[in-house]
Amino acid sequence: MGNTVFEETLVGKIEQDEFMLSGHNACPGCGAALTVRLMMKALKDRAVIVIPASCWSIISGVNPLRCLETVVLHCPFPAAAAVGSGIKKGLLAVGDQDTQVVILAGDGGTFDIGLQGLSGAAERNEDILFVCYDNEAYMNTGMQKSSATPYGSASTTTPAPRIKPNPKKDIMAIMAAHQIPYAATATIAFPQDLISKVNRAIDLKGFRFLHILAPCPQGWGSPVEKTVTLSRLAVLTRIFPLFEIEDGKRYRLTYHPSVHLPLENYFGLQKRFSSLGPREVEQARENVDYYWGELCRKSGCSEDCCRYS
Ligand code: SF4
């Protein structure tokens, strides 16, 4: 994994102003904290942030010590999209056309417990931005499996041999099926891409969805200093591709890795994949190849990128 492979992920300057303050309550090396730090560089102080139960319920802190420089509202696990829809209606009723309403939910509050409300708000095309920071399990309550947990991962609720037997739910396909104006994936190792996708979402009206991979050293069993490396490896191994979808129809790969790194580079840094044998790694590779091939087909990519190298 040469430096050039990593350097190509960093293009452009990043806004220097901070709208997430130090002194937050995240674990060391938390990818969810960095996700929001980057997201806030686009949102600044012009948003109402709605947080259902998740790690960010803790990370944000309590008044007057909260770490976000904007309005924050905590709500029950399944209710975030409905609460956000109501807040937006209230803002419009008092003539505020500009304040963004942003749901900040973990994968449990998006893929599982929040899915019904999310689907309803997406179908109604509510004018809100739903951001899922995905740490791939219920980390706040002890690393229980969610439907965002990937194939092969251990969790505290995965029965012996502690290998999740089925793949991660395809939340982007579900959002595309709602034909919302904008949906995109992002992750912290590509900060310019993440910020530009938040900016893109802010500029649009209607329901917008961002799926952001946020490595979690606590739950993934990874070294705290490897959080950004893991985020990069997720993209360079293609287990988490970067792409966007307009109106549920137009797919576009926003980053095409010039080298497809082996999945072992990604799995090897995480204890949650330590039970995987060669057969399971091969199955994971097949899953990745299939998903990548589908993505290339939908986005009209003409490169020979379905071949694993
Ligand atoms: S459990 Fe994971 S996602 Fe939650 S605060 Fe700690 S490192 Fe971040």
PDB file of C-alpha atoms and ligand atoms in Angstrom:
ATOM      1  CA  MET A   1       0.000   0.000   0.000  1.00  0.00           C
ATOM      2  CA  GLY A   2       2.170   2.842  -1.278  1.00  0.00           C
ATOM      3  CA  ASN A   3       1.818   6.422  -0.167  1.00  0.00           C
ATOM      4  CA  THR A   4       0.617   7.468  -3.594  1.00  0.00           C
ATOM      5  CA  VAL A   5      -2.459   5.300  -3.155  1.00  0.00           C
ATOM      6  CA  PHE A   6      -3.273   7.168   0.046  1.00  0.00           C
ATOM      7  CA  GLU A   7      -2.252  10.595  -1.219  1.00  0.00           C
ATOM      8  CA  GLU A   8      -4.687  10.441  -4.116  1.00  0.00           C
ATOM      9  CA  THR A   9      -7.507  10.458  -1.536  1.00  0.00           C
ATOM     10  CA  LEU A  10      -6.553  13.982  -0.402  1.00  0.00           C
ATOM     11  CA  VAL A  11      -7.327  16.657  -2.938  1.00  0.00           C
ATOM     12  CA  GLY A  12      -8.239  20.255  -2.121  1.00  0.00           C
ATOM     13  CA  LYS A  13      -8.312  22.415   0.971  1.00  0.00           C
ATOM     14  CA  ILE A  14     -10.491  21.988   4.041  1.00  0.00           C
ATOM     15  CA  GLU A  15     -12.402  24.780   5.765  1.00  0.00           C
ATOM     16  CA  GLN A  16     -10.427  25.814   8.856  1.00  0.00           C
ATOM     17  CA  ASP A  17     -13.311  27.098  11.007  1.00  0.00           C
ATOM     18  CA  GLU A  18     -14.607  24.609  13.574  1.00  0.00           C
ATOM     19  CA  PHE A  19     -18.253  24.244  14.616  1.00  0.00           C
ATOM     20  CA  MET A  20     -17.631  21.191  16.796  1.00  0.00           C
ATOM     21  CA  LEU A  21     -15.761  22.118  19.945  1.00  0.00           C
ATOM     22  CA  SER A  22     -13.147  20.100  21.797  1.00  0.00           C
ATOM     23  CA  GLY A  23     -14.188  18.453  25.053  1.00  0.00           C
ATOM     24  CA  HIS A  24     -16.727  16.061  23.509  1.00  0.00           C
ATOM     25  CA  ASN A  25     -17.513  12.664  25.052  1.00  0.00           C
ATOM     26  CA  ALA A  26     -16.371  10.300  22.285  1.00  0.00           C
ATOM     27  CA  CYS A  27     -13.887   7.466  22.826  1.00  0.00           C
ATOM     28  CA  PRO A  28     -10.335   8.100  21.582  1.00  0.00           C
ATOM     29  CA  GLY A  29     -10.059   7.580  17.829  1.00  0.00           C
ATOM     30  CA  CYS A  30     -13.829   7.748  17.269  1.00  0.00           C
ATOM     31  CA  GLY A  31     -14.769   7.967  13.589  1.00  0.00           C
ATOM     32  CA  ALA A  32     -18.263   9.215  14.452  1.00  0.00           C
ATOM     33  CA  ALA A  33     -16.781  12.273  16.154  1.00  0.00           C
ATOM     34  CA  LEU A  34     -14.624  13.078  13.128  1.00  0.00           C
ATOM     35  CA  THR A  35     -17.620  12.537  10.835  1.00  0.00           C
ATOM     36  CA  VAL A  36     -19.567  15.282  12.581  1.00  0.00           C
ATOM     37  CA  ARG A  37     -16.573  17.591  12.871  1.00  0.00           C
ATOM     38  CA  LEU A  38     -16.296  17.483   9.061  1.00  0.00           C
ATOM     39  CA  MET A  39     -20.054  17.674   8.507  1.00  0.00           C
ATOM     40  CA  MET A  40     -20.276  20.802  10.663  1.00  0.00           C
ATOM     41  CA  LYS A  41     -17.711  22.567   8.464  1.00  0.00           C
ATOM     42  CA  ALA A  42     -20.421  22.596   5.798  1.00  0.00           C
ATOM     43  CA  LEU A  43     -23.449  23.130   8.049  1.00  0.00           C
ATOM     44  CA  LYS A  44     -21.756  25.723  10.310  1.00  0.00           C
ATOM     45  CA  ASP A  45     -24.292  27.089  12.831  1.00  0.00           C
ATOM     46  CA  ARG A  46     -27.240  27.125  10.449  1.00  0.00           C
ATOM     47  CA  ALA A  47     -28.831  23.806  11.408  1.00  0.00           C
ATOM     48  CA  VAL A  48     -31.084  22.108  13.910  1.00  0.00           C
ATOM     49  CA  ILE A  49     -29.538  18.711  14.646  1.00  0.00           C
ATOM     50  CA  VAL A  50     -31.925  15.922  15.719  1.00  0.00           C
ATOM     51  CA  ILE A  51     -30.218  12.974  17.423  1.00  0.00           C
ATOM     52  CA  PRO A  52     -32.012   9.679  18.171  1.00  0.00           C
ATOM     53  CA  ALA A  53     -30.483   7.237  20.681  1.00  0.00           C
ATOM     54  CA  SER A  54     -26.936   6.485  19.547  1.00  0.00           C
ATOM     55  CA  CYS A  55     -23.317   7.163  20.423  1.00  0.00           C
ATOM     56  CA  TRP A  56     -23.883  10.784  19.477  1.00  0.00           C
ATOM     57  CA  SER A  57     -26.495  11.087  22.269  1.00  0.00           C
ATOM     58  CA  ILE A  58     -23.475  10.816  24.553  1.00  0.00           C
ATOM     59  CA  ILE A  59     -20.791  12.444  22.418  1.00  0.00           C
ATOM     60  CA  SER A  60     -22.705  15.717  22.099  1.00  0.00           C
ATOM     61  CA  GLY A  61     -22.669  16.314  25.878  1.00  0.00           C
ATOM     62  CA  VAL A  62     -25.293  18.179  27.883  1.00  0.00           C
ATOM     63  CA  ASN A  63     -26.024  21.878  28.139  1.00  0.00           C
ATOM     64  CA  PRO A  64     -24.135  24.065  28.795  1.00  0.00           C
ATOM     65  CA  LEU A  65     -21.234  21.773  27.877  1.00  0.00           C
ATOM     66  CA  ARG A  66     -22.446  20.433  24.537  1.00  0.00           C
ATOM     67  CA  CYS A  67     -19.849  20.358  21.784  1.00  0.00           C
ATOM     68  CA  LEU A  68     -21.895  21.475  18.758  1.00  0.00           C
ATOM     69  CA  GLU A  69     -22.200  25.160  17.945  1.00  0.00           C
ATOM     70  CA  THR A  70     -25.821  24.867  16.863  1.00  0.00           C
ATOM     71  CA  VAL A  71     -29.237  23.762  18.134  1.00  0.00           C
ATOM     72  CA  VAL A  72     -29.409  20.095  19.189  1.00  0.00           C
ATOM     73  CA  LEU A  73     -32.547  18.096  20.000  1.00  0.00           C
ATOM     74  CA  HIS A  74     -32.470  14.538  21.345  1.00  0.00           C
ATOM     75  CA  CYS A  75     -35.380  12.235  20.512  1.00  0.00           C
ATOM     76  CA  PRO A  76     -36.478   8.574  20.918  1.00  0.00           C
ATOM     77  CA  PHE A  77     -34.819   5.898  18.791  1.00  0.00           C
ATOM     78  CA  PRO A  78     -37.470   5.373  16.072  1.00  0.00           C
ATOM     79  CA  ALA A  79     -38.742   8.960  15.903  1.00  0.00           C
ATOM     80  CA  ALA A  80     -35.923  11.007  14.359  1.00  0.00           C
ATOM     81  CA  ALA A  81     -37.275  11.390  10.826  1.00  0.00           C
ATOM     82  CA  ALA A  82     -40.780  12.244  12.122  1.00  0.00           C
ATOM     83  CA  VAL A  83     -39.399  14.739  14.661  1.00  0.00           C
ATOM     84  CA  GLY A  84     -37.212  16.335  11.985  1.00  0.00           C
ATOM     85  CA  SER A  85     -40.184  16.589   9.611  1.00  0.00           C
ATOM     86  CA  GLY A  86     -42.220  18.375  12.298  1.00  0.00           C
ATOM     87  CA  ILE A  87     -39.414  20.804  13.127  1.00  0.00           C
ATOM     88  CA  LYS A  88     -39.045  21.722   9.459  1.00  0.00           C
ATOM     89  CA  LYS A  89     -42.782  22.396   9.190  1.00  0.00           C
ATOM     90  CA  GLY A  90     -42.573  24.574  12.313  1.00  0.00           C
ATOM     91  CA  LEU A  91     -39.658  26.582  10.920  1.00  0.00           C
ATOM     92  CA  LEU A  92     -41.549  27.180   7.685  1.00  0.00           C
ATOM     93  CA  ALA A  93     -44.632  28.231   9.660  1.00  0.00           C
ATOM     94  CA  VAL A  94     -42.633  31.046  11.290  1.00  0.00           C
ATOM     95  CA  GLY A  95     -41.123  32.088   7.972  1.00  0.00           C
ATOM     96  CA  ASP A  96     -37.689  30.472   8.347  1.00  0.00           C
ATOM     97  CA  GLN A  97     -36.849  29.065   4.923  1.00  0.00           C
ATOM     98  CA  ASP A  98     -33.117  28.701   5.486  1.00  0.00           C
ATOM     99  CA  THR A  99     -32.354  26.654   8.599  1.00  0.00           C
ATOM    100  CA  GLN A 100     -31.388  23.109   7.725  1.00  0.00           C
ATOM    101  CA  VAL A 101     -32.963  20.286   9.709  1.00  0.00           C
ATOM    102  CA  VAL A 102     -30.456  17.461   9.993  1.00  0.00           C
ATOM    103  CA  ILE A 103     -31.053  14.016  11.464  1.00  0.00           C
ATOM    104  CA  LEU A 104     -27.861  12.560  12.898  1.00  0.00           C
ATOM    105  CA  ALA A 105     -28.497   8.860  13.440  1.00  0.00           C
ATOM    106  CA  GLY A 106     -26.358   5.780  13.893  1.00  0.00           C
ATOM    107  CA  ASP A 107     -26.906   2.625  11.882  1.00  0.00           C
ATOM    108  CA  GLY A 108     -29.392   1.304  14.477  1.00  0.00           C
ATOM    109  CA  GLY A 109     -31.481   4.459  14.143  1.00  0.00           C
ATOM    110  CA  THR A 110     -31.291   4.226  10.360  1.00  0.00           C
ATOM    111  CA  PHE A 111     -31.103   0.628   9.126  1.00  0.00           C
ATOM    112  CA  ASP A 112     -33.229  -0.938  11.910  1.00  0.00           C
ATOM    113  CA  ILE A 113     -35.202   0.968  14.539  1.00  0.00           C
ATOM    114  CA  GLY A 114     -35.443   4.218  12.567  1.00  0.00           C
ATOM    115  CA  LEU A 115     -36.231   2.666   9.189  1.00  0.00           C
ATOM    116  CA  GLN A 116     -40.018   3.037   9.282  1.00  0.00           C
ATOM    117  CA  GLY A 117     -39.887   6.768  10.058  1.00  0.00           C
ATOM    118  CA  LEU A 118     -37.029   7.230   7.586  1.00  0.00           C
ATOM    119  CA  SER A 119     -39.006   5.540   4.813  1.00  0.00           C
ATOM    120  CA  GLY A 120     -42.104   7.603   5.574  1.00  0.00           C
ATOM    121  CA  ALA A 121     -40.214  10.916   5.505  1.00  0.00           C
ATOM    122  CA  ALA A 122     -38.374   9.910   2.320  1.00  0.00           C
ATOM    123  CA  GLU A 123     -41.609   8.885   0.607  1.00  0.00           C
ATOM    124  CA  ARG A 124     -43.181  12.246   1.533  1.00  0.00           C
ATOM    125  CA  ASN A 125     -40.008  13.945   0.274  1.00  0.00           C
ATOM    126  CA  GLU A 126     -39.730  15.974   3.477  1.00  0.00           C
ATOM    127  CA  ASP A 127     -37.229  18.803   3.171  1.00  0.00           C
ATOM    128  CA  ILE A 128     -34.675  17.387   5.614  1.00  0.00           C
ATOM    129  CA  LEU A 129     -31.155  15.947   5.512  1.00  0.00           C
ATOM    130  CA  PHE A 130     -30.777  12.501   7.083  1.00  0.00           C
ATOM    131  CA  VAL A 131     -27.172  11.621   7.963  1.00  0.00           C
ATOM    132  CA  CYS A 132     -26.366   8.071   9.034  1.00  0.00           C
ATOM    133  CA  TYR A 133     -22.956   7.713  10.683  1.00  0.00           C
ATOM    134  CA  ASP A 134     -22.461   3.996  10.350  1.00  0.00           C
ATOM    135  CA  ASN A 135     -20.233   2.239  12.887  1.00  0.00           C
ATOM    136  CA  GLU A 136     -21.794  -1.073  11.857  1.00  0.00           C
ATOM    137  CA  ALA A 137     -23.345  -2.194  15.187  1.00  0.00           C
ATOM    138  CA  TYR A 138     -25.091  -0.919  18.339  1.00  0.00           C
ATOM    139  CA  MET A 139     -21.812   0.334  19.796  1.00  0.00           C
ATOM    140  CA  ASN A 140     -23.335   2.623  22.424  1.00  0.00           C
ATOM    141  CA  THR A 141     -24.969  -0.324  24.213  1.00  0.00           C
ATOM    142  CA  GLY A 142     -22.260  -2.959  23.804  1.00  0.00           C
ATOM    143  CA  MET A 143     -21.610  -3.898  20.173  1.00  0.00           C
ATOM    144  CA  GLN A 144     -24.836  -5.758  19.422  1.00  0.00           C
ATOM    145  CA  LYS A 145     -25.356  -6.674  15.753  1.00  0.00           C
ATOM    146  CA  SER A 146     -27.379  -4.337  13.525  1.00  0.00           C
ATOM    147  CA  SER A 147     -28.459  -4.928   9.953  1.00  0.00           C
ATOM    148  CA  ALA A 148     -25.532  -2.683   8.961  1.00  0.00           C
ATOM    149  CA  THR A 149     -23.054  -5.143  10.480  1.00  0.00           C
ATOM    150  CA  PRO A 150     -21.080  -6.615   7.579  1.00  0.00           C
ATOM    151  CA  TYR A 151     -20.723 -10.253   6.607  1.00  0.00           C
ATOM    152  CA  GLY A 152     -18.075 -11.997   8.714  1.00  0.00           C
ATOM    153  CA  SER A 153     -18.038  -9.537  11.604  1.00  0.00           C
ATOM    154  CA  ALA A 154     -18.274 -10.650  15.211  1.00  0.00           C
ATOM    155  CA  SER A 155     -20.672  -8.921  17.587  1.00  0.00           C
ATOM    156  CA  THR A 156     -21.913  -9.618  21.112  1.00  0.00           C
ATOM    157  CA  THR A 157     -25.161 -11.002  19.646  1.00  0.00           C
ATOM    158  CA  THR A 158     -23.694 -13.046  16.796  1.00  0.00           C
ATOM    159  CA  PRO A 159     -23.991 -16.747  17.788  1.00  0.00           C
ATOM    160  CA  ALA A 160     -20.941 -19.042  17.661  1.00  0.00           C
ATOM    161  CA  PRO A 161     -18.770 -19.181  15.598  1.00  0.00           C
ATOM    162  CA  ARG A 162     -19.296 -15.390  15.927  1.00  0.00           C
ATOM    163  CA  ILE A 163     -19.313 -14.733  12.201  1.00  0.00           C
ATOM    164  CA  LYS A 164     -22.286 -12.795  10.841  1.00  0.00           C
ATOM    165  CA  PRO A 165     -23.592 -15.078   8.089  1.00  0.00           C
ATOM    166  CA  ASN A 166     -25.353 -12.546   5.878  1.00  0.00           C
ATOM    167  CA  PRO A 167     -24.277  -9.296   4.216  1.00  0.00           C
ATOM    168  CA  LYS A 168     -24.947  -5.732   5.299  1.00  0.00           C
ATOM    169  CA  LYS A 169     -28.367  -4.356   4.339  1.00  0.00           C
ATOM    170  CA  ASP A 170     -28.158  -2.278   1.152  1.00  0.00           C
ATOM    171  CA  ILE A 171     -29.525   0.965   2.588  1.00  0.00           C
ATOM    172  CA  MET A 172     -28.512   2.964  -0.494  1.00  0.00           C
ATOM    173  CA  ALA A 173     -30.673   0.742  -2.713  1.00  0.00           C
ATOM    174  CA  ILE A 174     -33.559   1.254  -0.284  1.00  0.00           C
ATOM    175  CA  MET A 175     -33.114   5.030  -0.455  1.00  0.00           C
ATOM    176  CA  ALA A 176     -32.811   4.926  -4.253  1.00  0.00           C
ATOM    177  CA  ALA A 177     -36.126   3.056  -4.358  1.00  0.00           C
ATOM    178  CA  HIS A 178     -37.729   6.128  -2.724  1.00  0.00           C
ATOM    179  CA  GLN A 179     -36.466   8.263  -5.648  1.00  0.00           C
ATOM    180  CA  ILE A 180     -35.283  11.009  -3.304  1.00  0.00           C
ATOM    181  CA  PRO A 181     -33.419  13.975  -4.830  1.00  0.00           C
ATOM    182  CA  TYR A 182     -30.016  13.024  -3.447  1.00  0.00           C
ATOM    183  CA  ALA A 183     -28.272  10.146  -1.684  1.00  0.00           C
ATOM    184  CA  ALA A 184     -24.538   9.670  -1.274  1.00  0.00           C
ATOM    185  CA  THR A 185     -21.915   7.667   0.578  1.00  0.00           C
ATOM    186  CA  ALA A 186     -18.885   9.240   2.240  1.00  0.00           C
ATOM    187  CA  THR A 187     -16.235   8.518   4.843  1.00  0.00           C
ATOM    188  CA  ILE A 188     -13.764  10.451   6.966  1.00  0.00           C
ATOM    189  CA  ALA A 189     -10.557   9.566   5.091  1.00  0.00           C
ATOM    190  CA  PHE A 190     -11.935  11.551   2.146  1.00  0.00           C
ATOM    191  CA  PRO A 191     -12.748  14.791   3.980  1.00  0.00           C
ATOM    192  CA  GLN A 192     -13.105  17.011   0.929  1.00  0.00           C
ATOM    193  CA  ASP A 193     -15.474  14.526  -0.669  1.00  0.00           C
ATOM    194  CA  LEU A 194     -17.503  14.292   2.568  1.00  0.00           C
ATOM    195  CA  ILE A 195     -17.771  18.070   2.978  1.00  0.00           C
ATOM    196  CA  SER A 196     -18.644  18.617  -0.673  1.00  0.00           C
ATOM    197  CA  LYS A 197     -21.435  16.026  -0.433  1.00  0.00           C
ATOM    198  CA  VAL A 198     -22.867  17.775   2.634  1.00  0.00           C
ATOM    199  CA  ASN A 199     -22.693  21.057   0.707  1.00  0.00           C
ATOM    200  CA  ARG A 200     -24.359  19.456  -2.284  1.00  0.00           C
ATOM    201  CA  ALA A 201     -27.139  18.117  -0.046  1.00  0.00           C
ATOM    202  CA  ILE A 202     -27.611  21.532   1.606  1.00  0.00           C
ATOM    203  CA  ASP A 203     -28.065  23.174  -1.790  1.00  0.00           C
ATOM    204  CA  LEU A 204     -30.934  20.851  -2.695  1.00  0.00           C
ATOM    205  CA  LYS A 205     -34.533  20.744  -1.501  1.00  0.00           C
ATOM    206  CA  GLY A 206     -36.491  17.674  -0.483  1.00  0.00           C
ATOM    207  CA  PHE A 207     -35.279  14.544   1.253  1.00  0.00           C
ATOM    208  CA  ARG A 208     -31.530  14.027   1.184  1.00  0.00           C
ATOM    209  CA  PHE A 209     -29.583  11.094   2.632  1.00  0.00           C
ATOM    210  CA  LEU A 210     -25.908  10.634   3.460  1.00  0.00           C
ATOM    211  CA  HIS A 211     -24.445   7.277   4.467  1.00  0.00           C
ATOM    212  CA  ILE A 212     -21.094   7.866   6.173  1.00  0.00           C
ATOM    213  CA  LEU A 213     -18.834   5.012   7.272  1.00  0.00           C
ATOM    214  CA  ALA A 214     -17.427   5.851  10.726  1.00  0.00           C
ATOM    215  CA  PRO A 215     -14.845   3.382  12.086  1.00  0.00           C
ATOM    216  CA  CYS A 216     -15.229   2.604  15.794  1.00  0.00           C
ATOM    217  CA  PRO A 217     -12.067   1.435  17.596  1.00  0.00           C
ATOM    218  CA  GLN A 218     -14.121   0.224  20.575  1.00  0.00           C
ATOM    219  CA  GLY A 219     -16.405  -2.044  18.613  1.00  0.00           C
ATOM    220  CA  TRP A 220     -14.137  -2.933  15.718  1.00  0.00           C
ATOM    221  CA  GLY A 221     -11.228  -3.865  17.967  1.00  0.00           C
ATOM    222  CA  SER A 222      -8.864  -1.640  16.014  1.00  0.00           C
ATOM    223  CA  PRO A 223      -5.980   0.558  17.181  1.00  0.00           C
ATOM    224  CA  VAL A 224      -7.206   4.084  17.906  1.00  0.00           C
ATOM    225  CA  GLU A 225      -4.571   5.569  15.609  1.00  0.00           C
ATOM    226  CA  LYS A 226      -5.831   3.472  12.660  1.00  0.00           C
ATOM    227  CA  THR A 227      -9.302   4.990  12.358  1.00  0.00           C
ATOM    228  CA  VAL A 228      -8.544   7.094   9.281  1.00  0.00           C
ATOM    229  CA  THR A 229      -6.441   4.290   7.766  1.00  0.00           C
ATOM    230  CA  LEU A 230      -9.412   1.917   8.111  1.00  0.00           C
ATOM    231  CA  SER A 231     -11.703   4.457   6.510  1.00  0.00           C
ATOM    232  CA  ARG A 232      -9.325   4.685   3.539  1.00  0.00           C
ATOM    233  CA  LEU A 233      -8.918   0.937   3.318  1.00  0.00           C
ATOM    234  CA  ALA A 234     -12.696   0.482   3.265  1.00  0.00           C
ATOM    235  CA  VAL A 235     -12.774   2.516   0.041  1.00  0.00           C
ATOM    236  CA  LEU A 236      -9.574   1.156  -1.499  1.00  0.00           C
ATOM    237  CA  THR A 237     -10.701  -2.446  -0.961  1.00  0.00           C
ATOM    238  CA  ARG A 238     -14.116  -1.421  -2.365  1.00  0.00           C
ATOM    239  CA  ILE A 239     -16.001  -2.799   0.651  1.00  0.00           C
ATOM    240  CA  PHE A 240     -17.400   0.754   1.042  1.00  0.00           C
ATOM    241  CA  PRO A 241     -17.514   2.507  -2.369  1.00  0.00           C
ATOM    242  CA  LEU A 242     -17.991   6.258  -2.675  1.00  0.00           C
ATOM    243  CA  PHE A 243     -20.895   7.195  -4.933  1.00  0.00           C
ATOM    244  CA  GLU A 244     -23.996   9.340  -5.231  1.00  0.00           C
ATOM    245  CA  ILE A 245     -27.487   8.856  -6.622  1.00  0.00           C
ATOM    246  CA  GLU A 246     -29.763  11.583  -8.005  1.00  0.00           C
ATOM    247  CA  ASP A 247     -33.520  11.072  -8.021  1.00  0.00           C
ATOM    248  CA  GLY A 248     -33.007   7.372  -7.367  1.00  0.00           C
ATOM    249  CA  LYS A 249     -31.869   6.884 -10.956  1.00  0.00           C
ATOM    250  CA  ARG A 250     -28.575   8.532 -11.839  1.00  0.00           C
ATOM    251  CA  TYR A 251     -25.658   6.757 -10.143  1.00  0.00           C
ATOM    252  CA  ARG A 252     -22.164   8.236 -10.158  1.00  0.00           C
ATOM    253  CA  LEU A 253     -18.978   6.800  -8.673  1.00  0.00           C
ATOM    254  CA  THR A 254     -17.310   9.769  -6.980  1.00  0.00           C
ATOM    255  CA  TYR A 255     -14.021   7.994  -6.351  1.00  0.00           C
ATOM    256  CA  HIS A 256     -12.582   5.175  -8.419  1.00  0.00           C
ATOM    257  CA  PRO A 257      -9.619   3.494  -6.689  1.00  0.00           C
ATOM    258  CA  SER A 258      -6.685   3.140  -9.092  1.00  0.00           C
ATOM    259  CA  VAL A 259      -5.639   0.017  -7.171  1.00  0.00           C
ATOM    260  CA  HIS A 260      -8.021  -2.498  -5.628  1.00  0.00           C
ATOM    261  CA  LEU A 261      -6.380  -3.511  -2.366  1.00  0.00           C
ATOM    262  CA  PRO A 262      -7.015  -6.993  -0.916  1.00  0.00           C
ATOM    263  CA  LEU A 263      -9.693  -7.268   1.763  1.00  0.00           C
ATOM    264  CA  GLU A 264      -7.156  -8.872   4.095  1.00  0.00           C
ATOM    265  CA  ASN A 265      -5.536  -5.421   4.512  1.00  0.00           C
ATOM    266  CA  TYR A 266      -8.824  -4.142   5.941  1.00  0.00           C
ATOM    267  CA  PHE A 267      -9.830  -7.211   7.960  1.00  0.00           C
ATOM    268  CA  GLY A 268      -6.351  -7.653   9.472  1.00  0.00           C
ATOM    269  CA  LEU A 269      -6.533  -4.418  11.489  1.00  0.00           C
ATOM    270  CA  GLN A 270      -9.799  -5.372  13.231  1.00  0.00           C
ATOM    271  CA  LYS A 271     -10.422  -7.978  15.948  1.00  0.00           C
ATOM    272  CA  ARG A 272     -14.072  -8.299  14.902  1.00  0.00           C
ATOM    273  CA  PHE A 273     -12.915 -10.195  11.782  1.00  0.00           C
ATOM    274  CA  SER A 274     -10.373 -12.358  13.593  1.00  0.00           C
ATOM    275  CA  SER A 275     -12.470 -15.553  13.278  1.00  0.00           C
ATOM    276  CA  LEU A 276     -12.490 -15.428   9.472  1.00  0.00           C
ATOM    277  CA  GLY A 277     -10.808 -18.312   7.644  1.00  0.00           C
ATOM    278  CA  PRO A 278      -9.863 -18.431   3.932  1.00  0.00           C
ATOM    279  CA  ARG A 279     -13.344 -19.634   2.925  1.00  0.00           C
ATOM    280  CA  GLU A 280     -15.072 -16.717   4.657  1.00  0.00           C
ATOM    281  CA  VAL A 281     -12.616 -14.205   3.202  1.00  0.00           C
ATOM    282  CA  GLU A 282     -13.358 -15.628  -0.252  1.00  0.00           C
ATOM    283  CA  GLN A 283     -17.098 -15.251   0.403  1.00  0.00           C
ATOM    284  CA  ALA A 284     -16.548 -11.643   1.508  1.00  0.00           C
ATOM    285  CA  ARG A 285     -14.551 -11.034  -1.684  1.00  0.00           C
ATOM    286  CA  GLU A 286     -17.411 -12.430  -3.782  1.00  0.00           C
ATOM    287  CA  ASN A 287     -19.863 -10.133  -1.982  1.00  0.00           C
ATOM    288  CA  VAL A 288     -17.646  -7.107  -2.650  1.00  0.00           C
ATOM    289  CA  ASP A 289     -17.110  -8.016  -6.305  1.00  0.00           C
ATOM    290  CA  TYR A 290     -20.836  -8.464  -6.851  1.00  0.00           C
ATOM    291  CA  TYR A 291     -21.748  -5.131  -5.229  1.00  0.00           C
ATOM    292  CA  TRP A 292     -18.977  -3.274  -7.058  1.00  0.00           C
ATOM    293  CA  GLY A 293     -19.997  -4.829 -10.377  1.00  0.00           C
ATOM    294  CA  GLU A 294     -23.597  -3.736  -9.846  1.00  0.00           C
ATOM    295  CA  LEU A 295     -22.455  -0.235  -8.944  1.00  0.00           C
ATOM    296  CA  CYS A 296     -20.271  -0.003 -12.062  1.00  0.00           C
ATOM    297  CA  ARG A 297     -23.161  -1.200 -14.209  1.00  0.00           C
ATOM    298  CA  LYS A 298     -25.592   1.339 -12.714  1.00  0.00           C
ATOM    299  CA  SER A 299     -23.096   4.204 -12.977  1.00  0.00           C
ATOM    300  CA  GLY A 300     -22.065   3.345 -16.530  1.00  0.00           C
ATOM    301  CA  CYS A 301     -18.426   2.850 -15.536  1.00  0.00           C
ATOM    302  CA  SER A 302     -16.517   1.541 -18.532  1.00  0.00           C
ATOM    303  CA  GLU A 303     -13.277   0.573 -16.798  1.00  0.00           C
ATOM    304  CA  ASP A 304     -12.276  -3.028 -16.188  1.00  0.00           C
ATOM    305  CA  CYS A 305     -13.013  -2.637 -12.517  1.00  0.00           C
ATOM    306  CA  CYS A 306     -15.037  -5.739 -11.736  1.00  0.00           C
ATOM    307  CA  ARG A 307     -11.841  -7.776 -11.691  1.00  0.00           C
ATOM    308  CA  TYR A 308     -10.374  -8.214  -8.215  1.00  0.00           C
ATOM    309  CA  SER A 309      -6.638  -7.505  -8.107  1.00  0.00           C
TER     310      SER A 309
HETATM  311  S1  SF4 B   1     -18.280   3.271  20.875  1.00  0.00           S
HETATM  312 FE1  SF4 B   1     -17.338   3.666  18.871  1.00  0.00          FE
HETATM  313  S2  SF4 B   1     -18.705   5.104  17.770  1.00  0.00           S
HETATM  314 FE2  SF4 B   1     -19.260   5.108  19.970  1.00  0.00          FE
HETATM  315  S3  SF4 B   1     -18.143   6.832  20.848  1.00  0.00           S
HETATM  316 FE3  SF4 B   1     -16.844   4.993  21.138  1.00  0.00          FE
HETATM  317  S4  SF4 B   1     -15.488   4.871  19.299  1.00  0.00           S
HETATM  318 FE4  SF4 B   1     -17.178   6.337  18.857  1.00  0.00          FE
END
